[in-house]
Amino acid sequence: MQSVLSIDNISKRYGRIQALKNVSFEVPEGCVFGILGPNGSGKTTMLGTLLNVLKSDSGSFSWFGQANKDSNRKRIGSLLETPNFYHYLSAVDNLKVTQAISGRGKRSDIDEALETVKLTERKKSKFKTYSLGMKQRLAIGAALLGNPEVLVLDEPTNGLDPVGILEMRELIKHLAKQGKTIIIASHLLDEVEKVCTHVAILKKGELLTAGAVDEVLVNEDIVEISASDISKLQQVVANIPGCLSAVLTDKLLHLKFALGTSNLEAINQYCFNNGVVLNQLTARKKSLETKFFELTNN
Ligand code: ATP
């Protein structure tokens, strides 16, 4: 698959803070690419750099195989922070203003964008009457003007309720089906796992891993266990035969074994023999969340 974006050794400092450190990865054409990381890991700095809002200290990137050409910018729609729409104008009028400022696309793009983000029925309502989810979808509508091939979205589900999150997920999937490449920065791992085909995981400005979700979530057996005395359980599991690692998240211990080698009965027996009674024991497919905690905790 061809790369839409190649990032080569990008570094960026803010005074003493190293926001990005030699980050390199590729974004394949047509994928939904999640840039993940805890707060302060450098996601927004990375997106700002890629959109020429910020300048990196070193390294380079190229969109569509061409080094930083001005004409590339029109092929990329972006939503870095919620745009300042006018509260007393309708969706249509707000997009007309956006279009007049950006010079992107033609008049008919507005209706098309509103249709895509499912705001056609409310297109004449004033912005101030919109729910947060509708406001966020209008912002994506604005990013869609000019029909860009790539969309870059920073935390698109920020502040949305579960319904708003679901609508955003459906919208992203719909746009991906149309063949757009979508790059999303997010700290919502569960959400990212539901829509992304590829991920890059950042921690304190460093890239921990990048690639197709299936490759990043390499096949391993994951077993989740818990007990009322979690610290004693932690001590005991350190010696379970075959256990490669144990990571504690939210009162659950995630044990990692080589593929096909975990044995729930043996784990249960081992803990019992060592004085801990389990109150939970589940075999699980590795989630992006598990992988993320594993990487970012080390
Ligand atoms: P969040 O999810 O909280 O938005 P992030 O992963 O997007 O975090 P960045 O906003 O890129 O991370 O920040 C990376 C680091 O750089 C942080 O330590 C942050 O405090 C710092 N930083 C970001 N912008 C500036 C700035 N303008 N001046 C100084 N430090 C900054």
mmCIF file of C-alpha atoms and ligand atoms in Angstrom:
data_model
loop_
_atom_site.group_PDB
_atom_site.id
_atom_site.type_symbol
_atom_site.label_atom_id
_atom_site.label_comp_id
_atom_site.label_asym_id
_atom_site.label_seq_id
_atom_site.Cartn_x
_atom_site.Cartn_y
_atom_site.Cartn_z
ATOM 1 C CA MET A 1 0.000 0.000 0.000
ATOM 2 C CA GLN A 2 1.238 3.478 -0.870
ATOM 3 C CA SER A 3 1.966 5.973 1.896
ATOM 4 C CA VAL A 4 -0.088 9.151 2.108
ATOM 5 C CA LEU A 5 2.263 10.502 4.739
ATOM 6 C CA SER A 6 5.869 9.670 5.610
ATOM 7 C CA ILE A 7 7.310 11.046 8.829
ATOM 8 C CA ASP A 8 11.060 10.910 9.202
ATOM 9 C CA ASN A 9 12.803 11.556 12.526
ATOM 10 C CA ILE A 10 10.768 14.542 13.689
ATOM 11 C CA SER A 11 11.900 16.256 16.894
ATOM 12 C CA LYS A 12 10.423 19.301 18.581
ATOM 13 C CA ARG A 13 11.270 21.070 21.829
ATOM 14 C CA TYR A 14 9.470 23.747 23.794
ATOM 15 C CA GLY A 15 12.348 25.086 25.884
ATOM 16 C CA ARG A 16 13.274 22.245 28.202
ATOM 17 C CA ILE A 17 10.327 20.051 27.210
ATOM 18 C CA GLN A 18 11.079 17.554 24.488
ATOM 19 C CA ALA A 19 7.601 17.246 22.950
ATOM 20 C CA LEU A 20 8.701 14.938 20.091
ATOM 21 C CA LYS A 21 11.862 12.894 19.860
ATOM 22 C CA ASN A 22 12.961 11.346 16.562
ATOM 23 C CA VAL A 23 9.501 10.163 15.604
ATOM 24 C CA SER A 24 9.138 8.280 12.316
ATOM 25 C CA PHE A 25 6.194 6.364 10.881
ATOM 26 C CA GLU A 26 4.201 5.903 7.695
ATOM 27 C CA VAL A 27 0.472 6.394 7.134
ATOM 28 C CA PRO A 28 -0.807 4.101 4.373
ATOM 29 C CA GLU A 29 -3.370 5.381 1.884
ATOM 30 C CA GLY A 30 -7.007 4.688 2.773
ATOM 31 C CA CYS A 31 -6.397 3.727 6.401
ATOM 32 C CA VAL A 32 -7.864 5.107 9.597
ATOM 33 C CA PHE A 33 -4.741 5.929 11.564
ATOM 34 C CA GLY A 34 -4.870 6.560 15.319
ATOM 35 C CA ILE A 35 -2.139 8.559 17.035
ATOM 36 C CA LEU A 36 -2.432 7.468 20.649
ATOM 37 C CA GLY A 37 -0.824 8.580 23.834
ATOM 38 C CA PRO A 38 -1.497 9.820 27.334
ATOM 39 C CA ASN A 39 -1.916 13.556 27.964
ATOM 40 C CA GLY A 40 1.218 15.467 27.064
ATOM 41 C CA SER A 41 2.693 12.706 24.888
ATOM 42 C CA GLY A 42 3.022 14.978 21.861
ATOM 43 C CA LYS A 43 -0.030 14.128 19.743
ATOM 44 C CA THR A 44 -1.180 17.704 19.188
ATOM 45 C CA THR A 45 2.392 18.834 18.548
ATOM 46 C CA MET A 46 2.695 16.122 15.904
ATOM 47 C CA LEU A 47 -0.545 17.124 14.156
ATOM 48 C CA GLY A 48 0.380 20.822 14.348
ATOM 49 C CA THR A 49 3.731 20.051 12.729
ATOM 50 C CA LEU A 50 2.174 17.969 9.967
ATOM 51 C CA LEU A 51 -0.247 20.803 9.163
ATOM 52 C CA ASN A 52 2.497 23.469 9.168
ATOM 53 C CA VAL A 53 1.020 25.246 12.186
ATOM 54 C CA LEU A 54 4.221 24.398 14.072
ATOM 55 C CA LYS A 55 7.767 23.964 12.838
ATOM 56 C CA SER A 56 9.797 20.961 13.925
ATOM 57 C CA ASP A 57 13.402 21.436 15.112
ATOM 58 C CA SER A 58 14.644 18.592 12.956
ATOM 59 C CA GLY A 59 13.403 15.785 10.756
ATOM 60 C CA SER A 60 11.011 15.951 7.833
ATOM 61 C CA PHE A 61 7.689 14.714 6.557
ATOM 62 C CA SER A 62 6.085 14.411 3.166
ATOM 63 C CA TRP A 63 2.453 14.231 2.144
ATOM 64 C CA PHE A 64 1.548 12.303 -1.019
ATOM 65 C CA GLY A 65 5.212 11.575 -1.664
ATOM 66 C CA GLN A 66 6.043 15.261 -2.192
ATOM 67 C CA ALA A 67 8.105 17.282 0.273
ATOM 68 C CA ASN A 68 6.010 20.040 1.895
ATOM 69 C CA LYS A 69 4.356 21.529 -1.205
ATOM 70 C CA ASP A 70 1.791 24.296 -0.640
ATOM 71 C CA SER A 71 -0.660 22.635 -3.024
ATOM 72 C CA ASN A 72 -0.761 19.586 -0.718
ATOM 73 C CA ARG A 73 -2.573 21.573 1.932
ATOM 74 C CA LYS A 74 -5.803 21.684 -0.114
ATOM 75 C CA ARG A 75 -5.835 17.898 -0.238
ATOM 76 C CA ILE A 76 -5.969 17.741 3.568
ATOM 77 C CA GLY A 77 -8.987 18.698 5.712
ATOM 78 C CA SER A 78 -8.316 19.264 9.387
ATOM 79 C CA LEU A 79 -9.965 19.780 12.724
ATOM 80 C CA LEU A 80 -7.394 20.747 15.337
ATOM 81 C CA GLU A 81 -9.700 22.592 17.685
ATOM 82 C CA THR A 82 -13.405 23.366 17.434
ATOM 83 C CA PRO A 83 -13.688 26.220 14.935
ATOM 84 C CA ASN A 84 -15.331 29.472 15.990
ATOM 85 C CA PHE A 85 -18.697 29.217 14.325
ATOM 86 C CA TYR A 86 -21.139 32.118 14.606
ATOM 87 C CA HIS A 87 -23.848 31.260 17.113
ATOM 88 C CA TYR A 88 -26.586 33.256 15.404
ATOM 89 C CA LEU A 89 -25.933 31.855 11.910
ATOM 90 C CA SER A 90 -27.270 28.586 10.491
ATOM 91 C CA ALA A 91 -25.053 25.640 9.546
ATOM 92 C CA VAL A 92 -25.260 26.588 5.882
ATOM 93 C CA ASP A 93 -24.324 30.201 6.534
ATOM 94 C CA ASN A 94 -21.491 29.207 8.827
ATOM 95 C CA LEU A 95 -20.064 26.927 6.145
ATOM 96 C CA LYS A 96 -20.420 29.736 3.591
ATOM 97 C CA VAL A 97 -18.276 31.904 5.873
ATOM 98 C CA THR A 98 -15.744 29.077 6.311
ATOM 99 C CA GLN A 99 -15.638 28.591 2.555
ATOM 100 C CA ALA A 100 -15.193 32.309 1.881
ATOM 101 C CA ILE A 101 -12.234 32.409 4.289
ATOM 102 C CA SER A 102 -10.569 29.172 3.199
ATOM 103 C CA GLY A 103 -11.414 29.370 -0.482
ATOM 104 C CA ARG A 104 -11.985 25.619 -0.436
ATOM 105 C CA GLY A 105 -14.346 23.869 -2.817
ATOM 106 C CA LYS A 106 -17.494 25.078 -4.514
ATOM 107 C CA ARG A 107 -20.945 26.099 -3.232
ATOM 108 C CA SER A 108 -22.413 22.618 -3.831
ATOM 109 C CA ASP A 109 -19.798 21.159 -1.470
ATOM 110 C CA ILE A 110 -21.698 22.727 1.418
ATOM 111 C CA ASP A 111 -24.854 20.703 0.888
ATOM 112 C CA GLU A 112 -22.806 17.593 0.260
ATOM 113 C CA ALA A 113 -20.773 18.100 3.439
ATOM 114 C CA LEU A 114 -23.942 18.699 5.489
ATOM 115 C CA GLU A 115 -25.471 15.536 4.042
ATOM 116 C CA THR A 116 -22.359 13.522 4.934
ATOM 117 C CA VAL A 117 -22.375 14.725 8.530
ATOM 118 C CA LYS A 118 -26.151 14.172 8.740
ATOM 119 C CA LEU A 119 -27.123 17.776 9.333
ATOM 120 C CA THR A 120 -29.255 18.329 6.228
ATOM 121 C CA GLU A 121 -32.515 18.423 8.176
ATOM 122 C CA ARG A 122 -31.158 21.000 10.592
ATOM 123 C CA LYS A 123 -29.078 22.953 8.113
ATOM 124 C CA LYS A 124 -31.146 26.105 8.532
ATOM 125 C CA SER A 125 -31.181 26.016 12.356
ATOM 126 C CA LYS A 126 -28.974 28.468 14.193
ATOM 127 C CA PHE A 127 -25.674 27.046 15.415
ATOM 128 C CA LYS A 128 -26.542 27.946 19.013
ATOM 129 C CA THR A 129 -29.451 25.471 18.951
ATOM 130 C CA TYR A 130 -27.149 22.544 18.130
ATOM 131 C CA SER A 131 -26.128 19.785 20.545
ATOM 132 C CA LEU A 132 -22.407 19.358 21.158
ATOM 133 C CA GLY A 133 -22.416 16.304 18.869
ATOM 134 C CA MET A 134 -24.013 18.327 16.063
ATOM 135 C CA LYS A 135 -21.497 21.147 16.569
ATOM 136 C CA GLN A 136 -18.657 18.665 16.311
ATOM 137 C CA ARG A 137 -20.160 17.124 13.175
ATOM 138 C CA LEU A 138 -20.508 20.593 11.638
ATOM 139 C CA ALA A 139 -16.804 21.116 12.356
ATOM 140 C CA ILE A 140 -16.080 17.936 10.416
ATOM 141 C CA GLY A 141 -18.401 19.227 7.692
ATOM 142 C CA ALA A 142 -16.211 22.338 7.497
ATOM 143 C CA ALA A 143 -13.108 20.130 7.197
ATOM 144 C CA LEU A 144 -14.795 18.278 4.319
ATOM 145 C CA LEU A 145 -15.214 21.376 2.123
ATOM 146 C CA GLY A 146 -13.227 20.963 -1.053
ATOM 147 C CA ASN A 147 -13.514 17.165 -0.721
ATOM 148 C CA PRO A 148 -10.013 16.531 0.715
ATOM 149 C CA GLU A 149 -8.421 13.092 0.372
ATOM 150 C CA VAL A 150 -7.118 13.169 3.928
ATOM 151 C CA LEU A 151 -8.768 14.244 7.169
ATOM 152 C CA VAL A 152 -6.715 15.084 10.266
ATOM 153 C CA LEU A 153 -8.760 15.190 13.472
ATOM 154 C CA ASP A 154 -7.541 16.023 16.984
ATOM 155 C CA GLU A 155 -9.679 14.302 19.653
ATOM 156 C CA PRO A 156 -12.885 14.335 17.557
ATOM 157 C CA THR A 157 -14.985 12.778 20.335
ATOM 158 C CA ASN A 158 -13.831 15.156 23.081
ATOM 159 C CA GLY A 159 -16.688 16.096 25.387
ATOM 160 C CA LEU A 160 -19.298 14.032 23.511
ATOM 161 C CA ASP A 161 -21.845 11.804 25.251
ATOM 162 C CA PRO A 162 -22.143 8.105 24.278
ATOM 163 C CA VAL A 163 -24.641 8.868 21.505
ATOM 164 C CA GLY A 164 -22.397 11.608 20.136
ATOM 165 C CA ILE A 165 -19.418 9.240 20.270
ATOM 166 C CA LEU A 166 -21.360 6.567 18.395
ATOM 167 C CA GLU A 167 -22.430 9.063 15.701
ATOM 168 C CA MET A 168 -18.835 10.232 15.322
ATOM 169 C CA ARG A 169 -17.652 6.628 14.991
ATOM 170 C CA GLU A 170 -20.247 5.944 12.278
ATOM 171 C CA LEU A 171 -19.231 9.134 10.471
ATOM 172 C CA ILE A 172 -15.542 8.210 10.538
ATOM 173 C CA LYS A 173 -16.327 4.724 9.225
ATOM 174 C CA HIS A 174 -18.501 6.229 6.476
ATOM 175 C CA LEU A 175 -15.720 8.621 5.418
ATOM 176 C CA ALA A 176 -13.190 5.781 5.442
ATOM 177 C CA LYS A 177 -15.496 3.762 3.155
ATOM 178 C CA GLN A 178 -15.445 6.661 0.706
ATOM 179 C CA GLY A 179 -11.696 6.059 0.473
ATOM 180 C CA LYS A 180 -10.478 8.961 2.592
ATOM 181 C CA THR A 181 -7.405 8.526 4.736
ATOM 182 C CA ILE A 182 -8.226 9.614 8.283
ATOM 183 C CA ILE A 183 -5.673 10.490 10.943
ATOM 184 C CA ILE A 184 -7.051 10.811 14.469
ATOM 185 C CA ALA A 185 -5.225 11.817 17.639
ATOM 186 C CA SER A 186 -6.960 10.414 20.688
ATOM 187 C CA HIS A 187 -6.519 9.135 24.195
ATOM 188 C CA LEU A 188 -9.743 7.085 23.996
ATOM 189 C CA LEU A 189 -8.254 3.671 23.335
ATOM 190 C CA ASP A 190 -11.481 1.775 23.181
ATOM 191 C CA GLU A 191 -12.834 4.212 20.633
ATOM 192 C CA VAL A 192 -9.699 4.078 18.532
ATOM 193 C CA GLU A 193 -9.767 0.288 18.525
ATOM 194 C CA LYS A 194 -13.290 0.370 17.118
ATOM 195 C CA VAL A 195 -12.454 2.544 14.113
ATOM 196 C CA CYS A 196 -8.713 2.495 13.424
ATOM 197 C CA THR A 197 -6.931 0.103 11.104
ATOM 198 C CA HIS A 198 -3.489 1.432 12.105
ATOM 199 C CA VAL A 199 -2.012 3.061 15.195
ATOM 200 C CA ALA A 200 1.089 4.842 16.455
ATOM 201 C CA ILE A 201 1.608 4.970 20.210
ATOM 202 C CA LEU A 202 3.516 7.919 21.686
ATOM 203 C CA LYS A 203 4.815 8.377 25.214
ATOM 204 C CA LYS A 204 6.603 11.540 26.329
ATOM 205 C CA GLY A 205 7.351 12.389 22.731
ATOM 206 C CA GLU A 206 8.795 9.012 21.806
ATOM 207 C CA LEU A 207 7.235 6.525 19.440
ATOM 208 C CA LEU A 208 6.690 3.205 21.213
ATOM 209 C CA THR A 209 5.179 1.304 18.315
ATOM 210 C CA ALA A 210 3.390 1.860 14.997
ATOM 211 C CA GLY A 211 1.666 -0.315 12.433
ATOM 212 C CA ALA A 212 -1.522 -2.177 11.564
ATOM 213 C CA VAL A 213 -3.688 -2.758 14.643
ATOM 214 C CA ASP A 214 -3.471 -6.547 14.145
ATOM 215 C CA GLU A 215 0.311 -6.395 14.011
ATOM 216 C CA VAL A 216 0.603 -4.133 17.020
ATOM 217 C CA LEU A 217 -1.675 -6.434 18.988
ATOM 218 C CA VAL A 218 0.606 -9.397 18.361
ATOM 219 C CA ASN A 219 -0.958 -12.693 19.196
ATOM 220 C CA GLU A 220 -0.479 -13.559 22.815
ATOM 221 C CA ASP A 221 -2.701 -15.117 25.446
ATOM 222 C CA ILE A 222 -4.066 -12.604 27.905
ATOM 223 C CA VAL A 223 -5.637 -13.708 31.170
ATOM 224 C CA GLU A 224 -7.284 -11.245 33.521
ATOM 225 C CA ILE A 225 -7.405 -12.103 37.190
ATOM 226 C CA SER A 226 -8.363 -10.337 40.365
ATOM 227 C CA ALA A 227 -8.574 -10.994 44.109
ATOM 228 C CA SER A 228 -9.568 -8.944 47.127
ATOM 229 C CA ASP A 229 -5.913 -8.740 48.199
ATOM 230 C CA ILE A 230 -4.508 -7.447 44.923
ATOM 231 C CA SER A 231 -1.007 -6.725 46.254
ATOM 232 C CA LYS A 232 -0.613 -10.301 47.505
ATOM 233 C CA LEU A 233 -1.918 -11.536 44.148
ATOM 234 C CA GLN A 234 0.711 -9.417 42.405
ATOM 235 C CA GLN A 235 3.455 -11.073 44.450
ATOM 236 C CA VAL A 236 2.111 -14.548 43.722
ATOM 237 C CA VAL A 237 1.688 -14.118 39.962
ATOM 238 C CA ALA A 238 5.292 -12.995 39.621
ATOM 239 C CA ASN A 239 6.197 -16.705 39.813
ATOM 240 C CA ILE A 240 3.446 -18.325 37.754
ATOM 241 C CA PRO A 241 5.170 -20.645 35.269
ATOM 242 C CA GLY A 242 5.071 -19.284 31.708
ATOM 243 C CA CYS A 243 3.717 -15.875 32.688
ATOM 244 C CA LEU A 244 5.629 -13.284 30.625
ATOM 245 C CA SER A 245 4.316 -10.151 32.338
ATOM 246 C CA ALA A 246 1.657 -8.918 34.740
ATOM 247 C CA VAL A 247 0.242 -5.416 34.438
ATOM 248 C CA LEU A 248 -2.190 -3.970 36.959
ATOM 249 C CA THR A 249 -4.947 -1.711 35.645
ATOM 250 C CA ASP A 250 -7.981 -0.781 37.648
ATOM 251 C CA LYS A 251 -7.857 -3.701 40.137
ATOM 252 C CA LEU A 252 -7.347 -6.254 37.366
ATOM 253 C CA LEU A 253 -4.083 -8.002 36.663
ATOM 254 C CA HIS A 254 -3.476 -8.664 32.993
ATOM 255 C CA LEU A 255 -1.207 -11.677 32.608
ATOM 256 C CA LYS A 256 0.559 -12.292 29.323
ATOM 257 C CA PHE A 257 1.512 -15.773 28.081
ATOM 258 C CA ALA A 258 2.899 -16.995 24.782
ATOM 259 C CA LEU A 259 0.098 -17.850 22.334
ATOM 260 C CA GLY A 260 -1.719 -21.048 23.309
ATOM 261 C CA THR A 261 0.207 -21.617 26.546
ATOM 262 C CA SER A 262 -2.134 -20.179 29.187
ATOM 263 C CA ASN A 263 -4.130 -22.631 31.291
ATOM 264 C CA LEU A 264 -6.907 -21.139 33.415
ATOM 265 C CA GLU A 265 -7.212 -24.147 35.741
ATOM 266 C CA ALA A 266 -3.482 -24.192 36.383
ATOM 267 C CA ILE A 267 -3.472 -20.436 37.137
ATOM 268 C CA ASN A 268 -6.416 -20.818 39.522
ATOM 269 C CA GLN A 269 -4.772 -23.767 41.281
ATOM 270 C CA TYR A 270 -1.426 -21.977 41.510
ATOM 271 C CA CYS A 271 -2.940 -18.884 43.139
ATOM 272 C CA PHE A 272 -5.009 -21.012 45.535
ATOM 273 C CA ASN A 273 -1.972 -23.098 46.519
ATOM 274 C CA ASN A 274 -0.153 -19.846 47.262
ATOM 275 C CA GLY A 275 -2.872 -18.500 49.528
ATOM 276 C CA VAL A 276 -4.889 -16.252 47.193
ATOM 277 C CA VAL A 277 -8.486 -16.983 46.187
ATOM 278 C CA LEU A 278 -9.375 -15.433 42.847
ATOM 279 C CA ASN A 279 -12.649 -13.574 42.407
ATOM 280 C CA GLN A 280 -12.157 -13.184 38.661
ATOM 281 C CA LEU A 281 -10.430 -15.268 36.016
ATOM 282 C CA THR A 282 -11.019 -14.573 32.332
ATOM 283 C CA ALA A 283 -9.199 -15.382 29.117
ATOM 284 C CA ARG A 284 -9.239 -12.352 26.839
ATOM 285 C CA LYS A 285 -8.250 -11.261 23.418
ATOM 286 C CA LYS A 286 -5.640 -8.593 23.824
ATOM 287 C CA SER A 287 -7.237 -5.188 23.627
ATOM 288 C CA LEU A 288 -5.520 -2.084 22.440
ATOM 289 C CA GLU A 289 -5.947 -0.830 25.985
ATOM 290 C CA THR A 290 -3.921 -3.717 27.409
ATOM 291 C CA LYS A 291 -1.185 -3.197 24.869
ATOM 292 C CA PHE A 292 -1.200 0.516 25.512
ATOM 293 C CA PHE A 293 -0.817 0.130 29.286
ATOM 294 C CA GLU A 294 1.862 -2.474 28.764
ATOM 295 C CA LEU A 295 3.847 -0.101 26.558
ATOM 296 C CA THR A 296 3.272 3.110 28.451
ATOM 297 C CA ASN A 297 3.856 1.621 31.928
ATOM 298 C CA ASN A 298 7.336 0.353 31.188
HETATM 299 P P1 ATP B 1 -3.068 16.313 25.329
HETATM 300 O O1 ATP B 1 -3.763 15.007 25.094
HETATM 301 O O2 ATP B 1 -3.036 16.719 26.769
HETATM 302 O O3 ATP B 1 -3.503 17.411 24.409
HETATM 303 P P2 ATP B 1 -0.776 15.795 23.661
HETATM 304 O O4 ATP B 1 -0.394 14.367 23.571
HETATM 305 O O5 ATP B 1 -1.536 16.384 22.538
HETATM 306 O O6 ATP B 1 -1.523 16.060 25.026
HETATM 307 P P3 ATP B 1 1.033 18.022 23.348
HETATM 308 O O7 ATP B 1 -0.073 19.008 23.549
HETATM 309 O O8 ATP B 1 1.603 17.872 21.997
HETATM 310 O O9 ATP B 1 0.587 16.585 23.879
HETATM 311 O O10 ATP B 1 2.196 18.383 24.387
HETATM 312 C C1 ATP B 1 3.433 17.689 24.457
HETATM 313 C C2 ATP B 1 4.298 18.334 25.526
HETATM 314 O O11 ATP B 1 4.693 19.638 25.115
HETATM 315 C C3 ATP B 1 3.596 18.538 26.862
HETATM 316 O O12 ATP B 1 4.537 18.338 27.891
HETATM 317 C C4 ATP B 1 3.136 19.986 26.821
HETATM 318 O O13 ATP B 1 3.030 20.523 28.116
HETATM 319 C C5 ATP B 1 4.240 20.628 26.022
HETATM 320 N N1 ATP B 1 3.768 21.791 25.247
HETATM 321 C C6 ATP B 1 2.821 21.779 24.275
HETATM 322 N N2 ATP B 1 2.656 23.015 23.738
HETATM 323 C C7 ATP B 1 3.526 23.826 24.387
HETATM 324 C C8 ATP B 1 3.849 25.221 24.287
HETATM 325 N N3 ATP B 1 3.250 26.006 23.400
HETATM 326 N N4 ATP B 1 4.803 25.694 25.127
HETATM 327 C C9 ATP B 1 5.422 24.910 26.030
HETATM 328 N N5 ATP B 1 5.168 23.577 26.154
HETATM 329 C C10 ATP B 1 4.240 23.042 25.361
#
